[in-house]
Amino acid sequence: MSILYVNRTVRIKTTQNIISEKSPVEGLPLRQWQIDIVILGPSGDEYPAYIFEKCIYRLHPTFRNPIRTKTEAPFALKEKGWGEFTFSISCFLLQGAGEVEFLHELTFQDEVYYLDFDIKVPYHVPELHRVLKLTGPVPEVVKPADLTYKTDMEKWIQKLLASDEELATNVVNKIVHHPAVAREIGKRPLDERFVVDLRQLPETLLGDIGDYILNEPPVK
């Protein structure tokens, strides 16, 4: 299996300041804060993170509607509060090419600060390949003329998305335990962030996964 990746740096920016509104906690002023998600170019310039189709913020459960979904770059989240906390942000690559999760720490030491995360992004997906070029060089993709798939992927991907947790877990296990995938995973540091698109998997593995999903009874 040959997985085609390029490196990109995702920057999560936070701006915050004290506001005049009364805080519910004595001694802790109320603050307005905003988070933006951008991509760094080769020279460190900031670009909209068009590689993502949406980002989901999972705030502290004390917030009203703590799960927030943003679908337009820079995926800005504006809020106010008095407390510092750590929360996760899940960003989904274009055309179902994978998901990356970040842990972000909201602090009030600086009015403006950022955290940078290095990720590996698959570039074989056409739309993703196009927007990756906006933030740096991307190799061209050479597709074998005789590449075919055993299974109608769209059909079983839709069933997988509607499935229960057990089916999804079994599919993940099939993928990570496949020898070709396991070799790729073994080459990488444990703390490295990367994603694998289903369309990058070996054809034999795709066929096996498709047969397994389509032969499972539908979710009730």
mmCIF file of C-alpha atoms in Angstrom:
data_model
loop_
_atom_site.group_PDB
_atom_site.id
_atom_site.type_symbol
_atom_site.label_atom_id
_atom_site.label_comp_id
_atom_site.label_asym_id
_atom_site.label_seq_id
_atom_site.Cartn_x
_atom_site.Cartn_y
_atom_site.Cartn_z
ATOM 1 C CA MET A 1 0.000 0.000 0.000
ATOM 2 C CA SER A 2 1.288 3.427 -0.888
ATOM 3 C CA ILE A 3 -0.345 6.270 1.037
ATOM 4 C CA LEU A 4 0.167 9.687 -0.511
ATOM 5 C CA TYR A 5 0.570 12.465 2.053
ATOM 6 C CA VAL A 6 1.758 16.031 2.308
ATOM 7 C CA ASN A 7 2.626 17.798 5.539
ATOM 8 C CA ARG A 8 0.625 20.796 6.684
ATOM 9 C CA THR A 9 0.573 22.861 9.868
ATOM 10 C CA VAL A 10 -2.805 23.701 11.368
ATOM 11 C CA ARG A 11 -2.837 26.789 13.584
ATOM 12 C CA ILE A 12 -5.554 27.231 16.198
ATOM 13 C CA LYS A 13 -5.656 30.909 17.149
ATOM 14 C CA THR A 14 -7.270 32.349 20.248
ATOM 15 C CA THR A 15 -8.031 35.992 20.975
ATOM 16 C CA GLN A 16 -9.582 37.040 24.284
ATOM 17 C CA ASN A 17 -10.244 40.147 26.339
ATOM 18 C CA ILE A 18 -12.094 41.242 29.470
ATOM 19 C CA ILE A 19 -15.557 42.713 28.899
ATOM 20 C CA SER A 20 -17.607 45.009 31.103
ATOM 21 C CA GLU A 21 -20.432 42.546 31.612
ATOM 22 C CA LYS A 22 -20.698 41.303 35.209
ATOM 23 C CA SER A 23 -19.152 37.881 35.868
ATOM 24 C CA PRO A 24 -21.148 35.246 37.771
ATOM 25 C CA VAL A 25 -17.991 34.365 39.761
ATOM 26 C CA GLU A 26 -16.440 36.842 42.158
ATOM 27 C CA GLY A 27 -12.815 37.644 41.320
ATOM 28 C CA LEU A 28 -12.936 36.120 37.829
ATOM 29 C CA PRO A 29 -13.822 38.717 35.169
ATOM 30 C CA LEU A 30 -15.996 37.786 32.231
ATOM 31 C CA ARG A 31 -14.132 37.515 28.955
ATOM 32 C CA GLN A 32 -15.019 37.443 25.272
ATOM 33 C CA TRP A 33 -12.993 34.895 23.326
ATOM 34 C CA GLN A 34 -12.749 33.677 19.751
ATOM 35 C CA ILE A 35 -11.038 30.732 18.087
ATOM 36 C CA ASP A 36 -10.056 30.557 14.385
ATOM 37 C CA ILE A 37 -8.522 27.643 12.502
ATOM 38 C CA VAL A 38 -6.016 28.363 9.707
ATOM 39 C CA ILE A 39 -3.292 26.638 7.697
ATOM 40 C CA LEU A 40 0.305 27.872 7.536
ATOM 41 C CA GLY A 41 2.015 28.272 4.174
ATOM 42 C CA PRO A 42 5.726 27.568 3.476
ATOM 43 C CA SER A 43 6.728 31.053 4.677
ATOM 44 C CA GLY A 44 4.541 30.966 7.773
ATOM 45 C CA ASP A 45 1.710 32.969 6.214
ATOM 46 C CA GLU A 46 -1.800 32.125 7.389
ATOM 47 C CA TYR A 47 -4.412 30.807 4.942
ATOM 48 C CA PRO A 48 -8.038 29.737 5.387
ATOM 49 C CA ALA A 49 -8.235 26.042 6.261
ATOM 50 C CA TYR A 50 -10.114 25.066 3.124
ATOM 51 C CA ILE A 51 -8.897 21.485 3.494
ATOM 52 C CA PHE A 52 -11.671 21.009 6.076
ATOM 53 C CA GLU A 53 -15.371 20.830 5.291
ATOM 54 C CA LYS A 54 -16.395 21.269 8.925
ATOM 55 C CA CYS A 55 -14.984 21.503 12.440
ATOM 56 C CA ILE A 56 -16.809 20.425 15.594
ATOM 57 C CA TYR A 57 -16.017 22.072 18.938
ATOM 58 C CA ARG A 58 -16.825 20.125 22.106
ATOM 59 C CA LEU A 59 -16.928 22.708 24.840
ATOM 60 C CA HIS A 60 -17.203 22.281 28.589
ATOM 61 C CA PRO A 61 -20.608 20.763 29.430
ATOM 62 C CA THR A 62 -21.540 23.866 31.453
ATOM 63 C CA PHE A 63 -21.929 25.802 28.181
ATOM 64 C CA ARG A 64 -25.322 26.015 26.546
ATOM 65 C CA ASN A 65 -25.224 23.745 23.467
ATOM 66 C CA PRO A 66 -21.631 22.615 24.182
ATOM 67 C CA ILE A 67 -21.215 20.877 20.799
ATOM 68 C CA ARG A 68 -20.800 23.474 18.049
ATOM 69 C CA THR A 69 -20.368 22.720 14.347
ATOM 70 C CA LYS A 70 -18.765 25.250 11.998
ATOM 71 C CA THR A 71 -18.818 24.724 8.237
ATOM 72 C CA GLU A 72 -17.032 27.765 6.790
ATOM 73 C CA ALA A 73 -13.355 28.695 7.111
ATOM 74 C CA PRO A 74 -11.891 29.958 9.400
ATOM 75 C CA PHE A 75 -14.460 27.983 11.459
ATOM 76 C CA ALA A 76 -14.625 30.838 13.949
ATOM 77 C CA LEU A 77 -16.139 30.166 17.361
ATOM 78 C CA LYS A 78 -17.091 33.189 19.481
ATOM 79 C CA GLU A 79 -18.049 32.793 23.124
ATOM 80 C CA LYS A 80 -17.754 34.400 26.521
ATOM 81 C CA GLY A 81 -16.991 32.995 29.922
ATOM 82 C CA TRP A 82 -14.839 33.295 33.024
ATOM 83 C CA GLY A 83 -13.103 29.904 33.206
ATOM 84 C CA GLU A 84 -10.143 28.244 31.516
ATOM 85 C CA PHE A 85 -10.517 24.668 30.240
ATOM 86 C CA THR A 86 -9.291 22.163 27.659
ATOM 87 C CA PHE A 87 -11.566 20.808 24.939
ATOM 88 C CA SER A 88 -11.401 18.860 21.695
ATOM 89 C CA ILE A 89 -11.906 20.085 18.140
ATOM 90 C CA SER A 90 -12.627 17.545 15.400
ATOM 91 C CA CYS A 91 -11.944 18.715 11.839
ATOM 92 C CA PHE A 92 -13.143 16.723 8.834
ATOM 93 C CA LEU A 93 -11.224 16.780 5.556
ATOM 94 C CA LEU A 94 -12.992 17.391 2.253
ATOM 95 C CA GLN A 95 -14.792 14.588 0.431
ATOM 96 C CA GLY A 96 -14.667 12.214 3.386
ATOM 97 C CA ALA A 97 -10.866 12.001 3.291
ATOM 98 C CA GLY A 98 -10.510 11.659 7.073
ATOM 99 C CA GLU A 99 -10.825 13.317 10.464
ATOM 100 C CA VAL A 100 -8.219 15.008 12.654
ATOM 101 C CA GLU A 101 -8.778 15.758 16.334
ATOM 102 C CA PHE A 102 -7.007 18.520 18.245
ATOM 103 C CA LEU A 103 -6.931 19.284 21.952
ATOM 104 C CA HIS A 104 -7.098 22.999 22.587
ATOM 105 C CA GLU A 105 -6.347 24.742 25.849
ATOM 106 C CA LEU A 106 -8.268 27.930 26.512
ATOM 107 C CA THR A 107 -6.195 30.192 28.753
ATOM 108 C CA PHE A 108 -6.317 33.860 29.715
ATOM 109 C CA GLN A 109 -2.605 34.609 30.116
ATOM 110 C CA ASP A 110 -2.315 36.332 26.726
ATOM 111 C CA GLU A 111 -4.800 38.329 24.704
ATOM 112 C CA VAL A 112 -3.666 36.584 21.512
ATOM 113 C CA TYR A 113 -1.987 33.187 21.306
ATOM 114 C CA TYR A 114 -1.907 30.149 19.048
ATOM 115 C CA LEU A 115 -1.136 26.453 19.042
ATOM 116 C CA ASP A 116 0.360 24.777 15.942
ATOM 117 C CA PHE A 117 -0.243 21.142 15.007
ATOM 118 C CA ASP A 118 1.608 19.264 12.262
ATOM 119 C CA ILE A 119 -0.607 16.837 10.366
ATOM 120 C CA LYS A 120 -0.291 14.626 7.305
ATOM 121 C CA VAL A 121 -2.988 15.101 4.686
ATOM 122 C CA PRO A 122 -3.778 12.620 1.878
ATOM 123 C CA TYR A 123 -3.691 14.399 -1.468
ATOM 124 C CA HIS A 124 -5.154 11.854 -3.877
ATOM 125 C CA VAL A 125 -8.716 13.198 -3.444
ATOM 126 C CA PRO A 126 -9.307 15.700 -6.300
ATOM 127 C CA GLU A 127 -10.898 18.572 -4.351
ATOM 128 C CA LEU A 128 -8.467 18.163 -1.469
ATOM 129 C CA HIS A 129 -5.566 18.127 -3.918
ATOM 130 C CA ARG A 130 -6.793 21.421 -5.369
ATOM 131 C CA VAL A 131 -7.077 23.335 -2.090
ATOM 132 C CA LEU A 132 -3.814 21.925 -0.743
ATOM 133 C CA LYS A 133 -2.062 23.773 -3.570
ATOM 134 C CA LEU A 134 -3.187 27.044 -1.988
ATOM 135 C CA THR A 135 -0.891 26.444 0.991
ATOM 136 C CA GLY A 136 2.185 24.837 -0.566
ATOM 137 C CA PRO A 137 3.484 22.367 -3.126
ATOM 138 C CA VAL A 138 1.587 19.152 -3.781
ATOM 139 C CA PRO A 139 2.835 16.280 -5.991
ATOM 140 C CA GLU A 140 0.679 15.278 -8.920
ATOM 141 C CA VAL A 141 -1.287 12.068 -8.573
ATOM 142 C CA VAL A 142 -0.680 9.298 -11.091
ATOM 143 C CA LYS A 143 -3.618 6.900 -11.175
ATOM 144 C CA PRO A 144 -3.152 3.365 -12.527
ATOM 145 C CA ALA A 145 -5.327 2.890 -15.575
ATOM 146 C CA ASP A 146 -6.511 -0.558 -14.502
ATOM 147 C CA LEU A 147 -7.510 0.316 -10.907
ATOM 148 C CA THR A 148 -10.911 -1.186 -10.081
ATOM 149 C CA TYR A 149 -12.785 -1.863 -6.882
ATOM 150 C CA LYS A 150 -14.600 -5.059 -6.008
ATOM 151 C CA THR A 151 -17.357 -3.258 -4.103
ATOM 152 C CA ASP A 152 -19.676 -0.355 -4.787
ATOM 153 C CA MET A 153 -18.047 1.871 -2.166
ATOM 154 C CA GLU A 154 -20.754 4.525 -2.043
ATOM 155 C CA LYS A 155 -23.327 1.912 -1.157
ATOM 156 C CA TRP A 156 -21.462 0.356 1.756
ATOM 157 C CA ILE A 157 -20.030 3.644 3.005
ATOM 158 C CA GLN A 158 -23.597 4.909 3.454
ATOM 159 C CA LYS A 159 -24.481 1.757 5.382
ATOM 160 C CA LEU A 160 -21.355 2.158 7.521
ATOM 161 C CA LEU A 161 -22.278 5.769 8.364
ATOM 162 C CA ALA A 162 -25.706 4.606 9.510
ATOM 163 C CA SER A 163 -24.353 1.629 11.449
ATOM 164 C CA ASP A 164 -23.977 1.053 15.158
ATOM 165 C CA GLU A 165 -20.695 1.312 17.054
ATOM 166 C CA GLU A 166 -19.975 -2.421 16.896
ATOM 167 C CA LEU A 167 -19.954 -2.567 13.090
ATOM 168 C CA ALA A 168 -17.760 0.537 12.840
ATOM 169 C CA THR A 169 -15.318 -0.909 15.403
ATOM 170 C CA ASN A 170 -15.074 -4.198 13.500
ATOM 171 C CA VAL A 171 -14.321 -2.338 10.258
ATOM 172 C CA VAL A 172 -11.591 -0.283 11.952
ATOM 173 C CA ASN A 173 -10.048 -3.485 13.324
ATOM 174 C CA LYS A 174 -10.049 -5.041 9.854
ATOM 175 C CA ILE A 175 -8.213 -1.991 8.517
ATOM 176 C CA VAL A 176 -5.547 -1.578 11.211
ATOM 177 C CA HIS A 177 -4.752 -5.301 11.318
ATOM 178 C CA HIS A 178 -4.307 -5.638 7.570
ATOM 179 C CA PRO A 179 -0.565 -6.319 6.964
ATOM 180 C CA ALA A 180 -0.081 -3.410 4.539
ATOM 181 C CA VAL A 181 -1.805 -0.934 6.832
ATOM 182 C CA ALA A 182 -0.012 -2.250 9.906
ATOM 183 C CA ARG A 183 3.345 -1.745 8.152
ATOM 184 C CA GLU A 184 2.470 1.886 7.377
ATOM 185 C CA ILE A 185 1.355 2.528 10.950
ATOM 186 C CA GLY A 186 4.511 0.904 12.297
ATOM 187 C CA LYS A 187 6.693 3.334 10.343
ATOM 188 C CA ARG A 188 5.267 6.367 12.140
ATOM 189 C CA PRO A 189 5.839 7.807 15.629
ATOM 190 C CA LEU A 190 3.026 7.079 18.068
ATOM 191 C CA ASP A 191 2.215 10.766 18.510
ATOM 192 C CA GLU A 192 2.085 11.591 14.792
ATOM 193 C CA ARG A 193 -1.264 12.714 13.411
ATOM 194 C CA PHE A 194 -2.284 11.305 10.047
ATOM 195 C CA VAL A 195 -5.446 10.140 8.339
ATOM 196 C CA VAL A 196 -6.218 7.291 5.959
ATOM 197 C CA ASP A 197 -8.892 7.624 3.309
ATOM 198 C CA LEU A 198 -10.759 4.425 2.414
ATOM 199 C CA ARG A 199 -9.868 5.006 -1.236
ATOM 200 C CA GLN A 200 -6.202 4.588 -0.353
ATOM 201 C CA LEU A 201 -6.623 1.060 0.985
ATOM 202 C CA PRO A 202 -5.610 -2.064 -0.977
ATOM 203 C CA GLU A 203 -8.294 -3.322 -3.335
ATOM 204 C CA THR A 204 -8.413 -6.723 -1.643
ATOM 205 C CA LEU A 205 -9.039 -5.075 1.731
ATOM 206 C CA LEU A 206 -11.758 -2.845 0.268
ATOM 207 C CA GLY A 207 -13.466 -5.885 -1.172
ATOM 208 C CA ASP A 208 -13.297 -7.680 2.173
ATOM 209 C CA ILE A 209 -14.711 -4.672 4.020
ATOM 210 C CA GLY A 210 -17.472 -4.171 1.459
ATOM 211 C CA ASP A 211 -18.550 -7.816 1.634
ATOM 212 C CA TYR A 212 -18.559 -7.704 5.424
ATOM 213 C CA ILE A 213 -20.637 -4.515 5.656
ATOM 214 C CA LEU A 214 -23.166 -5.419 2.971
ATOM 215 C CA ASN A 215 -23.734 -8.869 4.482
ATOM 216 C CA GLU A 216 -24.393 -7.462 7.957
ATOM 217 C CA PRO A 217 -28.078 -7.079 8.897
ATOM 218 C CA PRO A 218 -29.371 -3.500 8.746
ATOM 219 C CA VAL A 219 -29.386 -1.381 11.889
ATOM 220 C CA LYS A 220 -32.810 -1.389 13.562
#
